Tab-separated table of C-alpha atoms and ligand atoms in Angstrom:
chain	number	residue	atom	x	y	z
A	227	UNK	CA	-145.980	144.828	-47.432
A	228	UNK	CA	-143.327	142.005	-47.603
A	229	UNK	CA	-142.091	143.146	-51.135
A	230	UNK	CA	-143.243	146.135	-52.683
A	231	UNK	CA	-144.640	146.182	-56.306
A	232	UNK	CA	-141.701	146.870	-58.992
A	233	UNK	CA	-143.672	150.095	-59.526
A	234	UNK	CA	-143.256	151.324	-56.038
A	235	UNK	CA	-139.538	150.550	-56.352
A	236	UNK	CA	-139.628	153.047	-59.387
A	237	UNK	CA	-136.917	155.701	-58.684
A	238	UNK	CA	-136.305	157.325	-62.332
A	239	UNK	CA	-133.091	155.517	-62.908
A	240	UNK	CA	-132.735	154.109	-66.112
A	241	UNK	CA	-132.048	150.106	-66.235
A	242	UNK	CA	-130.775	150.222	-69.859
A	243	UNK	CA	-129.240	152.499	-72.485
A	244	UNK	CA	-130.737	152.126	-75.934
A	245	UNK	CA	-128.337	153.622	-78.421
A	246	UNK	CA	-129.564	156.588	-80.756
A	247	UNK	CA	-130.810	155.365	-83.905
A	248	UNK	CA	-128.222	155.680	-86.613
A	249	UNK	CA	-130.822	156.019	-89.443
A	250	UNK	CA	-132.817	158.863	-88.069
A	251	UNK	CA	-133.573	160.314	-91.410
A	252	UNK	CA	-134.801	156.976	-92.608
A	253	UNK	CA	-138.166	157.488	-94.487
A	254	UNK	CA	-139.827	154.642	-92.639
A	255	UNK	CA	-138.950	155.937	-89.193
A	256	UNK	CA	-140.468	159.227	-90.404
A	257	UNK	CA	-143.492	157.604	-91.623
A	258	UNK	CA	-144.133	155.706	-88.504
A	259	UNK	CA	-143.664	159.037	-86.375
A	260	UNK	CA	-146.405	160.723	-88.442
A	261	UNK	CA	-148.536	157.689	-88.570
A	262	UNK	CA	-151.208	156.396	-86.026
A	263	UNK	CA	-148.924	153.650	-84.960
A	264	UNK	CA	-146.684	155.939	-82.854
A	265	UNK	CA	-147.029	155.866	-78.990
A	266	UNK	CA	-148.288	159.306	-77.879
A	267	UNK	CA	-147.130	158.602	-74.279
A	268	UNK	CA	-144.392	156.434	-72.904
A	269	UNK	CA	-145.741	153.036	-71.780
A	270	UNK	CA	-145.957	153.081	-68.127
A	271	UNK	CA	-143.068	150.978	-67.085
A	272	UNK	CA	-140.889	151.082	-63.725
A	273	UNK	CA	-137.829	153.157	-63.712
A	274	UNK	CA	-135.504	150.594	-62.100
A	275	UNK	CA	-131.809	149.744	-62.538
A	276	UNK	CA	-130.945	146.229	-63.709
A	277	UNK	CA	-129.982	145.197	-60.278
A	278	UNK	CA	-133.181	146.342	-58.607
A	279	UNK	CA	-134.939	144.254	-60.927
A	280	UNK	CA	-132.996	141.137	-60.074
A	281	UNK	CA	-132.885	141.498	-56.462
A	282	UNK	CA	-136.853	142.384	-56.401
A	283	UNK	CA	-137.464	139.018	-58.579
A	284	UNK	CA	-135.071	137.179	-56.395
A	285	UNK	CA	-136.724	138.457	-53.198
A	286	UNK	CA	-140.294	137.353	-54.586
A	287	UNK	CA	-138.934	133.946	-55.601
A	288	UNK	CA	-138.060	133.313	-52.037
A	289	UNK	CA	-141.539	133.986	-50.535
A	290	UNK	CA	-142.961	131.271	-51.964
A	291	UNK	CA	-142.403	127.394	-51.477
A	292	UNK	CA	-141.322	125.513	-54.474
A	293	UNK	CA	-140.328	122.154	-55.731
A	294	UNK	CA	-136.635	123.321	-55.918
A	295	UNK	CA	-136.757	124.222	-52.173
A	296	UNK	CA	-137.978	120.624	-50.842
A	297	UNK	CA	-140.466	118.113	-50.397
A	298	UNK	CA	-143.720	118.997	-52.077
A	299	UNK	CA	-146.184	115.798	-51.262
A	300	UNK	CA	-149.178	117.097	-52.949
A	301	UNK	CA	-151.179	114.365	-53.697
A	302	UNK	CA	-152.542	113.589	-57.334
A	303	UNK	CA	-150.307	116.395	-58.680
A	304	UNK	CA	-146.923	114.743	-58.896
A	305	UNK	CA	-144.636	117.568	-57.907
A	306	UNK	CA	-141.380	115.785	-58.952
A	307	UNK	CA	-137.934	117.546	-59.354
A	308	UNK	CA	-137.616	119.050	-62.721
A	309	UNK	CA	-134.061	118.163	-64.300
A	310	UNK	CA	-132.019	121.384	-65.202
A	311	UNK	CA	-130.775	119.486	-68.309
A	312	UNK	CA	-134.477	119.959	-69.582
A	313	UNK	CA	-134.265	123.714	-69.164
A	314	UNK	CA	-130.877	123.932	-70.799
A	315	UNK	CA	-131.985	122.207	-74.019
A	316	UNK	CA	-135.072	124.109	-73.987
A	317	UNK	CA	-133.217	127.183	-74.005
A	318	UNK	CA	-131.283	126.450	-77.224
A	319	UNK	CA	-131.719	129.412	-79.484
A	320	UNK	CA	-132.199	126.956	-82.376
A	321	UNK	CA	-135.582	126.333	-80.476
A	322	UNK	CA	-136.382	129.586	-78.996
A	323	UNK	CA	-135.630	131.748	-82.110
A	324	UNK	CA	-138.078	130.387	-84.052
A	325	UNK	CA	-141.405	131.291	-85.149
A	326	UNK	CA	-144.520	128.798	-85.880
A	327	UNK	CA	-145.146	130.715	-89.209
A	328	UNK	CA	-141.604	130.204	-90.429
A	329	UNK	CA	-141.515	127.736	-93.622
A	330	UNK	CA	-141.667	124.272	-92.647
A	331	UNK	CA	-138.471	123.335	-94.432
A	332	UNK	CA	-136.970	125.531	-91.575
A	333	UNK	CA	-138.919	123.889	-88.998
A	334	UNK	CA	-137.535	120.432	-89.380
A	335	UNK	CA	-135.794	120.087	-85.988
A	336	UNK	CA	-138.729	121.015	-83.895
A	337	UNK	CA	-140.741	118.660	-86.118
A	338	UNK	CA	-138.514	116.031	-85.494
A	339	UNK	CA	-138.708	116.261	-82.077
A	340	UNK	CA	-142.665	116.598	-81.660
A	341	UNK	CA	-142.800	113.579	-84.126
A	342	UNK	CA	-140.613	111.676	-81.886
A	343	UNK	CA	-142.270	112.795	-78.695
A	344	UNK	CA	-145.630	111.475	-79.850
A	345	UNK	CA	-144.111	108.077	-80.741
A	346	UNK	CA	-142.338	107.708	-77.141
A	347	UNK	CA	-145.723	108.721	-75.577
A	348	UNK	CA	-147.472	106.163	-78.021
A	349	UNK	CA	-145.304	103.813	-76.449
A	350	UNK	CA	-145.669	104.756	-73.043
A	351	UNK	CA	-149.398	104.697	-73.078
A	352	UNK	CA	-150.153	101.846	-75.496
A	353	UNK	CA	-151.880	103.875	-77.989
A	354	UNK	CA	-151.658	104.322	-81.540
A	355	UNK	CA	-151.993	108.037	-81.867
A	356	UNK	CA	-151.056	111.002	-79.937
A	357	UNK	CA	-151.877	114.840	-80.158
A	358	UNK	CA	-149.508	117.347	-78.287
A	359	UNK	CA	-151.763	120.061	-78.877
A	360	UNK	CA	-153.950	120.449	-75.565
A	361	UNK	CA	-152.281	122.479	-72.995
A	362	UNK	CA	-153.400	121.165	-69.638
A	363	UNK	CA	-154.858	117.781	-67.949
A	364	UNK	CA	-158.372	119.541	-68.279
A	365	UNK	CA	-157.711	120.781	-71.635
A	366	UNK	CA	-157.157	116.998	-72.575
A	367	UNK	CA	-160.088	115.915	-71.058
A	368	UNK	CA	-162.350	118.239	-72.794
A	369	UNK	CA	-160.376	117.435	-76.018
A	370	UNK	CA	-161.010	113.920	-75.679
A	371	UNK	CA	-164.784	114.244	-74.815
A	372	UNK	CA	-165.076	116.580	-78.063
A	373	UNK	CA	-163.617	113.659	-79.934
A	374	UNK	CA	-165.929	111.266	-78.265
A	375	UNK	CA	-169.111	113.598	-79.140
A	376	UNK	CA	-167.570	113.597	-82.883
A	377	UNK	CA	-167.338	109.699	-83.065
A	378	UNK	CA	-170.578	109.485	-82.036
A	379	UNK	CA	-172.120	111.917	-84.243
A	380	UNK	CA	-170.422	110.047	-86.900
A	381	UNK	CA	-171.907	106.614	-85.888
A	382	UNK	CA	-175.671	108.618	-85.692
A	383	UNK	CA	-175.852	107.555	-82.164
A	384	UNK	CA	-177.343	109.857	-79.602
A	385	UNK	CA	-175.823	109.576	-76.288
A	386	UNK	CA	-175.835	112.265	-73.860
A	387	UNK	CA	-174.435	110.647	-70.450
A	388	UNK	CA	-170.931	110.527	-69.243
A	389	UNK	CA	-170.276	108.471	-66.001
A	390	UNK	CA	-167.784	109.497	-63.476
A	391	UNK	CA	-166.600	107.535	-60.240
A	392	UNK	CA	-167.141	109.697	-56.913
A	393	UNK	CA	-163.452	109.343	-56.371
A	394	UNK	CA	-162.561	111.293	-59.543
A	395	UNK	CA	-160.876	114.811	-59.940
A	396	UNK	CA	-163.227	117.419	-59.929
A	397	UNK	CA	-162.288	118.424	-63.609
A	398	UNK	CA	-163.676	115.157	-65.037
A	399	UNK	CA	-167.274	116.051	-64.170
A	400	UNK	CA	-166.558	119.647	-65.155
A	401	UNK	CA	-165.261	118.715	-68.524
A	402	UNK	CA	-168.243	116.568	-69.424
A	403	UNK	CA	-170.482	119.060	-68.456
A	404	UNK	CA	-168.637	121.923	-70.536
A	405	UNK	CA	-168.988	119.570	-73.502
A	406	UNK	CA	-172.585	119.292	-72.978
A	407	UNK	CA	-173.082	115.847	-71.390
A	408	UNK	CA	-175.093	114.919	-68.516
A	409	UNK	CA	-172.944	113.583	-65.744
A	410	UNK	CA	-173.832	110.287	-63.655
A	411	UNK	CA	-171.865	109.321	-60.552
A	412	UNK	CA	-171.257	105.930	-59.708
A	413	UNK	CA	-170.095	105.173	-56.073
A	414	UNK	CA	-166.940	103.480	-54.694
A	415	UNK	CA	-167.153	100.252	-52.882
A	416	UNK	CA	-165.573	99.362	-49.417
A	417	UNK	CA	-162.351	98.626	-50.854
A	418	UNK	CA	-162.020	102.142	-52.619
A	419	UNK	CA	-162.478	100.874	-56.151
A	420	UNK	CA	-165.411	101.305	-58.517
A	421	UNK	CA	-168.119	99.102	-57.226
A	422	UNK	CA	-168.719	97.112	-60.332
A	423	UNK	CA	-172.199	96.306	-59.924
A	424	UNK	CA	-173.150	99.812	-59.712
A	425	UNK	CA	-171.101	100.707	-62.411
A	426	UNK	CA	-172.612	98.153	-64.691
A	427	UNK	CA	-176.118	99.741	-63.843
A	428	UNK	CA	-175.262	103.055	-64.743
A	429	UNK	CA	-173.364	102.160	-68.266
A	430	UNK	CA	-175.828	101.496	-71.038
A	431	UNK	CA	-176.413	102.362	-74.613
A	432	UNK	CA	-177.200	106.005	-73.622
A	433	UNK	CA	-173.774	106.368	-72.061
A	434	UNK	CA	-170.949	107.956	-74.380
A	435	UNK	CA	-168.210	107.791	-72.185
A	436	UNK	CA	-166.807	106.702	-68.805
A	437	UNK	CA	-164.047	108.674	-67.112
A	438	UNK	CA	-161.698	106.618	-64.936
A	439	UNK	CA	-158.688	107.234	-63.298
A	440	UNK	CA	-156.173	104.217	-62.708
A	441	UNK	CA	-154.686	104.098	-60.383
A	442	UNK	CA	-157.559	106.143	-58.734
A	443	UNK	CA	-157.107	109.230	-56.586
A	444	UNK	CA	-157.024	107.027	-53.490
A	445	UNK	CA	-153.596	105.518	-55.231
A	446	UNK	CA	-155.239	102.322	-55.489
A	447	UNK	CA	-155.333	100.209	-58.584
A	448	UNK	CA	-158.754	99.318	-60.086
A	449	UNK	CA	-158.546	95.568	-59.897
A	450	UNK	CA	-161.673	95.089	-61.941
A	451	UNK	CA	-160.557	97.117	-64.996
A	452	UNK	CA	-160.475	94.332	-67.260
A	453	UNK	CA	-164.319	93.650	-66.454
A	454	UNK	CA	-164.932	97.222	-66.561
A	455	UNK	CA	-163.434	97.451	-69.891
A	456	UNK	CA	-165.439	94.421	-70.913
A	457	UNK	CA	-168.706	96.055	-70.000
A	458	UNK	CA	-167.918	99.206	-71.759
A	459	UNK	CA	-167.233	97.489	-74.871
A	460	UNK	CA	-170.383	95.624	-74.647
A	461	UNK	CA	-172.388	98.647	-74.400
A	462	UNK	CA	-170.388	100.668	-77.062
A	463	UNK	CA	-169.343	103.193	-74.375
A	464	UNK	CA	-165.807	104.821	-74.741
A	465	UNK	CA	-163.693	104.365	-71.717
A	466	UNK	CA	-161.414	107.328	-70.927
A	467	UNK	CA	-158.709	107.143	-68.631
A	468	UNK	CA	-157.828	110.254	-66.732
A	469	UNK	CA	-153.829	109.630	-66.777
A	470	UNK	CA	-152.731	112.218	-64.204
A	471	UNK	CA	-151.602	109.241	-62.226
A	472	UNK	CA	-149.407	107.705	-64.812
A	473	UNK	CA	-146.283	108.073	-62.443
A	474	UNK	CA	-147.428	104.940	-61.009
A	475	UNK	CA	-147.265	102.957	-64.066
A	476	UNK	CA	-144.660	104.743	-66.554
A	477	UNK	CA	-142.610	102.062	-68.213
A	478	UNK	CA	-144.484	98.982	-66.851
A	479	UNK	CA	-148.249	99.338	-68.160
A	480	UNK	CA	-150.070	101.538	-70.646
A	481	UNK	CA	-153.776	102.208	-70.299
A	482	UNK	CA	-153.953	101.275	-74.054
A	483	UNK	CA	-153.460	97.544	-73.207
A	484	UNK	CA	-156.232	97.456	-70.434
A	485	UNK	CA	-158.962	98.108	-72.734
A	486	UNK	CA	-159.156	102.051	-72.486
A	487	UNK	CA	-159.969	103.723	-75.526
A	488	UNK	CA	-158.482	107.379	-75.237
A	489	UNK	CA	-156.461	109.077	-72.216
A	490	UNK	CA	-154.924	112.381	-71.322
A	491	UNK	CA	-151.019	112.523	-69.918
A	492	UNK	CA	-149.787	115.687	-67.852
A	493	UNK	CA	-146.411	116.408	-69.248
A	494	UNK	CA	-146.041	119.122	-66.334
A	495	UNK	CA	-146.696	115.844	-63.693
A	496	UNK	CA	-145.191	112.693	-64.884
A	497	UNK	CA	-142.847	113.792	-67.152
A	498	UNK	CA	-140.876	116.529	-64.986
A	499	UNK	CA	-141.764	119.693	-66.941
A	500	UNK	CA	-142.471	122.776	-64.706
A	501	UNK	CA	-145.831	122.752	-62.853
A	502	UNK	CA	-148.013	125.332	-60.719
A	503	UNK	CA	-148.806	128.907	-61.237
A	504	UNK	CA	-151.370	128.351	-64.126
A	505	UNK	CA	-148.852	127.246	-66.710
A	506	UNK	CA	-147.497	126.701	-69.213
A	507	UNK	CA	-148.375	122.928	-69.268
A	508	UNK	CA	-149.032	120.363	-71.553
A	509	UNK	CA	-152.002	117.740	-71.498
A	510	UNK	CA	-151.362	115.235	-74.597
A	511	UNK	CA	-154.003	112.975	-75.657
A	512	UNK	CA	-153.353	109.376	-76.908
A	513	UNK	CA	-155.920	107.194	-78.264
A	514	UNK	CA	-157.023	103.877	-80.232
A	515	UNK	CA	-157.427	103.864	-83.878
A	516	UNK	CA	-160.935	104.330	-84.032
A	517	UNK	CA	-160.767	107.878	-82.156
A	518	UNK	CA	-157.794	108.762	-83.995
A	519	UNK	CA	-159.496	110.702	-87.473
A	520	UNK	CA	-161.251	113.112	-84.624
A	521	UNK	CA	-157.730	113.970	-82.849
A	522	UNK	CA	-157.150	117.901	-83.110
A	523	UNK	CA	-155.181	119.650	-85.960
A	524	UNK	CA	-152.471	119.700	-87.042
A	525	UNK	CA	-150.454	116.344	-86.378
A	526	UNK	CA	-147.130	116.051	-86.860
A	527	UNK	CA	-146.181	113.255	-89.466
A	528	UNK	CA	-143.338	111.977	-91.267
A	529	UNK	CA	-143.523	112.219	-95.454
A	530	UNK	CA	-140.720	110.355	-96.576
A	531	UNK	CA	-137.787	111.701	-94.877
A	532	UNK	CA	-139.278	115.081	-94.011
A	533	UNK	CA	-141.736	116.138	-91.103
A	534	UNK	CA	-144.779	118.190	-91.669
A	535	UNK	CA	-147.748	119.367	-89.814
A	536	UNK	CA	-150.747	117.606	-91.428
A	537	UNK	CA	-154.022	119.907	-91.443
A	538	UNK	CA	-156.035	117.968	-94.156
A	539	UNK	CA	-157.821	115.939	-91.620
A	540	UNK	CA	-161.470	115.824	-92.690
A	541	UNK	CA	-162.810	114.469	-89.413
A	542	UNK	CA	-160.850	116.440	-87.068
A	543	UNK	CA	-162.343	118.299	-84.334
A	544	UNK	CA	-160.065	121.330	-85.319
A	545	UNK	CA	-157.891	123.509	-83.229
A	546	UNK	CA	-157.615	123.281	-79.439
A	547	UNK	CA	-154.682	125.396	-79.420
A	548	UNK	CA	-152.528	127.693	-81.893
A	549	UNK	CA	-150.123	126.118	-83.911
A	550	UNK	CA	-148.326	122.893	-82.509
A	551	UNK	CA	-149.433	123.214	-78.842
A	552	UNK	CA	-146.597	124.403	-75.870
A	553	UNK	CA	-143.630	123.586	-77.832
A	554	UNK	CA	-141.553	124.457	-75.061
A	555	UNK	CA	-143.095	122.248	-72.627
A	556	UNK	CA	-143.172	119.232	-75.076
A	557	UNK	CA	-139.175	119.793	-75.681
A	558	UNK	CA	-138.598	119.338	-71.900
A	559	UNK	CA	-140.589	116.169	-71.603
A	560	UNK	CA	-138.855	114.932	-74.786
A	561	UNK	CA	-135.247	115.723	-72.938
A	562	UNK	CA	-136.370	114.069	-69.741
A	563	UNK	CA	-137.972	110.917	-71.524
A	564	UNK	CA	-134.674	110.621	-73.813
A	565	UNK	CA	-132.622	110.958	-70.725
A	566	UNK	CA	-134.609	108.330	-68.717
A	567	UNK	CA	-135.177	105.873	-71.398
A	568	UNK	CA	-137.429	102.882	-70.725
A	569	UNK	CA	-135.666	101.484	-68.073
A	570	UNK	CA	-135.509	104.486	-66.325
A	571	UNK	CA	-139.125	105.059	-66.507
A	572	UNK	CA	-139.586	101.813	-64.986
A	573	UNK	CA	-137.351	102.752	-62.030
A	574	UNK	CA	-139.565	106.081	-61.740
A	575	UNK	CA	-142.679	104.201	-61.321
A	576	UNK	CA	-140.902	101.662	-58.876
A	577	UNK	CA	-139.360	104.240	-56.762
A	578	UNK	CA	-142.528	106.363	-56.448
A	579	UNK	CA	-144.447	103.260	-55.538
A	580	UNK	CA	-141.856	102.305	-53.082
A	581	UNK	CA	-141.646	105.749	-51.484
A	582	UNK	CA	-145.103	106.186	-51.308
A	583	UNK	CA	-145.702	102.817	-49.448
A	584	UNK	CA	-142.775	103.700	-47.035
A	585	UNK	CA	-144.271	106.859	-45.951
A	586	UNK	CA	-147.842	105.192	-45.615
A	587	UNK	CA	-146.317	102.526	-43.500
A	588	UNK	CA	-144.953	105.251	-40.717
A	589	UNK	CA	-147.581	107.696	-41.150
A	590	UNK	CA	-150.402	105.114	-40.434
A	591	UNK	CA	-149.037	104.961	-37.027
A	592	UNK	CA	-150.088	108.586	-36.834
A	593	UNK	CA	-153.266	109.130	-38.304
A	594	UNK	CA	-155.928	106.423	-39.827
A	595	UNK	CA	-156.285	105.190	-43.372
A	596	UNK	CA	-159.517	104.542	-44.211
A	597	UNK	CA	-158.796	102.242	-47.542
A	598	UNK	CA	-155.694	100.438	-46.159
A	599	UNK	CA	-153.975	98.360	-48.769
A	600	UNK	CA	-150.810	98.582	-50.385
A	601	UNK	CA	-150.759	101.749	-52.471
A	602	UNK	CA	-149.739	102.877	-55.552
A	603	UNK	CA	-147.761	106.340	-56.065
A	604	UNK	CA	-149.931	107.966	-53.344
A	605	UNK	CA	-152.189	107.306	-50.393
A	606	UNK	CA	-154.879	109.086	-48.468
A	607	UNK	CA	-155.079	109.630	-44.708
A	608	UNK	CA	-158.026	111.421	-42.605
A	609	UNK	CA	-157.296	114.006	-40.524
A	610	UNK	CA	-160.833	113.966	-38.868
A	611	UNK	CA	-160.536	114.990	-35.206
A	612	UNK	CA	-161.472	112.707	-32.293
A	613	UNK	CA	-163.876	113.892	-29.949
A	614	UNK	CA	-163.008	116.829	-28.178
A	615	UNK	CA	-159.934	117.661	-30.362
A	616	UNK	CA	-159.959	120.999	-32.110
A	617	UNK	CA	-157.356	120.277	-34.633
A	618	UNK	CA	-158.240	119.615	-38.246
A	619	UNK	CA	-156.619	118.488	-41.533
A	620	UNK	CA	-156.271	122.150	-42.360
A	621	UNK	CA	-154.288	122.982	-39.259
A	622	UNK	CA	-152.069	119.859	-39.536
A	623	UNK	CA	-151.272	120.859	-43.333
A	624	UNK	CA	-150.360	124.540	-42.098
A	625	UNK	CA	-147.976	123.530	-39.460
A	626	UNK	CA	-146.199	121.354	-41.835
A	627	UNK	CA	-145.389	124.625	-43.835
A	628	UNK	CA	-143.596	125.897	-40.399
A	629	UNK	CA	-141.357	122.773	-40.323
A	630	UNK	CA	-140.230	123.319	-44.039
A	631	UNK	CA	-142.378	121.184	-46.037
A	632	UNK	CA	-145.196	122.274	-48.511
A	633	UNK	CA	-148.471	120.903	-47.508
A	634	UNK	CA	-149.839	117.707	-48.943
A	635	UNK	CA	-153.015	118.030	-50.990
A	636	UNK	CA	-155.908	118.321	-48.216
A	637	UNK	CA	-159.897	117.637	-48.410
A	638	UNK	CA	-159.757	115.744	-51.540
A	639	UNK	CA	-160.648	112.978	-52.694
A	640	UNK	CA	-164.242	113.760	-50.993
A	641	UNK	CA	-164.832	110.155	-50.218
A	642	UNK	CA	-162.417	110.224	-47.296
A	643	UNK	CA	-163.356	112.723	-44.364
A	644	UNK	CA	-160.918	115.432	-43.910
A	645	UNK	CA	-158.477	113.819	-46.264
A	646	UNK	CA	-154.835	114.374	-46.191
A	647	UNK	CA	-153.376	113.106	-49.520
A	648	UNK	CA	-149.500	112.438	-49.859
A	649	UNK	CA	-147.734	111.890	-52.844
A	650	UNK	CA	-143.754	111.935	-52.344
A	651	UNK	CA	-142.697	110.889	-55.886
A	652	UNK	CA	-139.492	109.064	-56.968
A	653	UNK	CA	-137.316	112.169	-56.648
A	654	UNK	CA	-137.166	112.251	-52.706
A	655	UNK	CA	-134.347	110.336	-50.850
A	656	UNK	CA	-134.889	108.152	-47.844
A	657	UNK	CA	-133.575	110.836	-45.819
A	658	UNK	CA	-135.865	113.442	-46.900
A	659	UNK	CA	-138.991	111.016	-46.401
A	660	UNK	CA	-137.554	110.322	-42.897
A	661	UNK	CA	-137.481	114.360	-42.231
A	662	UNK	CA	-141.169	114.487	-43.286
A	663	UNK	CA	-142.157	111.390	-41.103
A	664	UNK	CA	-140.175	113.291	-38.128
A	665	UNK	CA	-142.217	116.275	-38.898
A	666	UNK	CA	-145.594	114.446	-38.834
A	667	UNK	CA	-144.572	112.848	-35.443
A	668	UNK	CA	-143.823	116.272	-34.092
A	669	UNK	CA	-147.002	117.607	-35.225
A	670	UNK	CA	-149.313	114.729	-33.907
A	671	UNK	CA	-147.340	115.176	-30.519
A	672	UNK	CA	-148.050	118.641	-30.636
A	673	UNK	CA	-151.891	118.350	-31.378
A	674	UNK	CA	-152.196	115.902	-28.098
A	675	UNK	CA	-150.131	118.275	-25.993
A	676	UNK	CA	-150.072	121.847	-27.477
A	677	UNK	CA	-152.832	122.308	-29.887
A	678	UNK	CA	-152.805	126.318	-29.869
A	679	UNK	CA	-149.536	125.635	-31.974
A	680	UNK	CA	-151.267	124.087	-34.488
A	681	UNK	CA	-154.475	126.341	-34.556
A	682	UNK	CA	-152.094	129.471	-34.876
A	683	UNK	CA	-149.924	127.912	-37.651
A	684	UNK	CA	-148.207	128.894	-39.872
A	685	UNK	CA	-146.212	131.215	-37.950
A	686	UNK	CA	-142.794	131.356	-40.274
A	687	UNK	CA	-144.188	132.105	-43.410
A	688	UNK	CA	-144.366	135.522	-45.012
A	689	UNK	CA	-148.199	135.446	-45.007
A	690	UNK	CA	-150.277	133.353	-42.499
A	691	UNK	CA	-153.843	132.037	-43.187
A	692	UNK	CA	-155.309	133.698	-46.073
A	693	UNK	CA	-158.939	133.627	-47.176
A	694	UNK	CA	-158.641	131.027	-49.893
A	695	UNK	CA	-162.224	131.178	-51.311
A	696	UNK	CA	-161.843	134.875	-51.739
A	697	UNK	CA	-158.491	134.199	-53.407
A	698	UNK	CA	-159.987	131.856	-55.840
A	699	UNK	CA	-163.405	133.796	-56.443
A	700	UNK	CA	-161.942	137.185	-56.488
A	701	UNK	CA	-158.594	137.377	-57.464
A	702	UNK	CA	-157.159	140.727	-57.597
A	703	UNK	CA	-154.489	140.471	-59.965
A	704	UNK	CA	-154.679	143.459	-62.054
A	705	UNK	CA	-152.274	146.408	-61.568
A	706	UNK	CA	-153.751	149.722	-62.675
A	707	UNK	CA	-151.184	152.394	-63.362
A	708	UNK	CA	-152.297	155.485	-62.002
A	709	UNK	CA	-151.678	158.535	-59.686
A	710	UNK	CA	-147.915	158.693	-59.002
A	711	UNK	CA	-147.047	155.787	-61.308
A	712	UNK	CA	-147.871	157.717	-64.417
A	713	UNK	CA	-144.517	158.697	-65.816
A	714	UNK	CA	-144.667	160.797	-69.115
A	715	UNK	CA	-141.658	162.409	-70.940
B	228	LIG	C1	-154.034	117.343	-62.175
B	228	LIG	C2	-155.120	116.512	-62.378
B	228	LIG	C3	-156.028	116.552	-63.501
B	228	LIG	C4	-156.088	117.870	-64.028
B	228	LIG	O1	-154.885	118.433	-64.767
B	228	LIG	P1	-154.580	119.972	-64.962
B	228	LIG	O2	-153.273	119.882	-65.917
B	228	LIG	O3	-154.139	120.696	-63.673
B	228	LIG	O4	-155.340	120.469	-65.639
B	228	LIG	C5	-157.318	115.718	-63.756
B	228	LIG	N1	-157.126	114.723	-62.887
B	228	LIG	C6	-156.208	114.399	-61.882
B	228	LIG	C7	-156.635	112.943	-61.399
B	228	LIG	C8	-154.999	115.462	-61.808
B	228	LIG	O5	-154.480	114.987	-60.695
């Protein structure tokens, strides 16, 4: 074992001295002692000193690769540097010591921040209304589809199909299916965009919603977007934008101006809040006026010079999260947006696209790129081995870990065989991108001259090749205090 559980480090020392209560004869204390509420046994906590705690968690943090350690080119995930000022301001006691059940008059600062963030995201997306309630991209998708459902119910129309292109993120069909829709897939054409003729055939008056990612997961801008939007309008179908790829557009173009009706954003991708490990995240939904009545409650509104949480919204789909969403994440994104400004955001998307094209140009000499046009914020190579070669995409990705980089997204999107999907983001310097290109050159040279190196990789990481299927399907995350761990007074 590389680092024991903190329970295994337990040595009986006390990390913290709690003063004796000064009101030992207090009636309440006596009542508590005689009531059912008092603990009969001490909680099973490890007995370690403060320095043991600090060293344990510092050692753990070093076992993993993270975005503060180096380039993390995880396509479609927008793993960018998280500015530390976001954390500084999110840690202000004025925010952290609040409780959502406090009287609204004492929550005005937080409400003003949430209200301003709704406004800024409205400007960024080109939509009238925004909710900050959903706590992930997939949660934003589900929220949007629930709104679509409520909208058609109100209209008295029965529509049970959601159309999704074959390049979509897996969460799109999953959300549609969770919401009770039948999913219909449309294929991409040879340029990597939606096949417009096949699309028109699939989208009719039975179709409730089309879920489109733009730029799509190949990093290509859907150049027929206006024609697609026009067809949706004609058939009364809602056009949904999976906005996880907004890093390519921020400060330049909003899906609200391209004919979309509703979208989600990932604050934990585009807007620099921490990302990974399962949360907390934030997936705001922005929509046009016709869907706004169905947005989840509450919305933060301005009433004269006061801010308030509006619950009285008769058509709302209701709560999708407790209170006001993940406020700490919203606050980090708010700080980011205020420090960048619109000019800064324009530079973000410009540099993100430039960095991706720079990498693409150099890496295309090493691996084929099946849909080879100028890309937006990411691009997809194929690691499919040539005849007689044993090295696959997985081996290339694992070898990158040995060379000090996080591996890119692999085997997604499914329309590219053995896909390797690279998204450098705007926060990487040219020097860092050049180091990544050098690493890739070394790996391709090794593949052709010493393939065993790749088949054995990674050799420098704390753990080697894991059973990823078992890790996802049978996660063993629960610690059961038993045997020697139990310490009773
Ligand atoms: C990340 C991503 C999602 C899902 O977002 P989560 O916050 O991980 O739930 C959806 N679509 C695309 C294209 C994505 O990249």
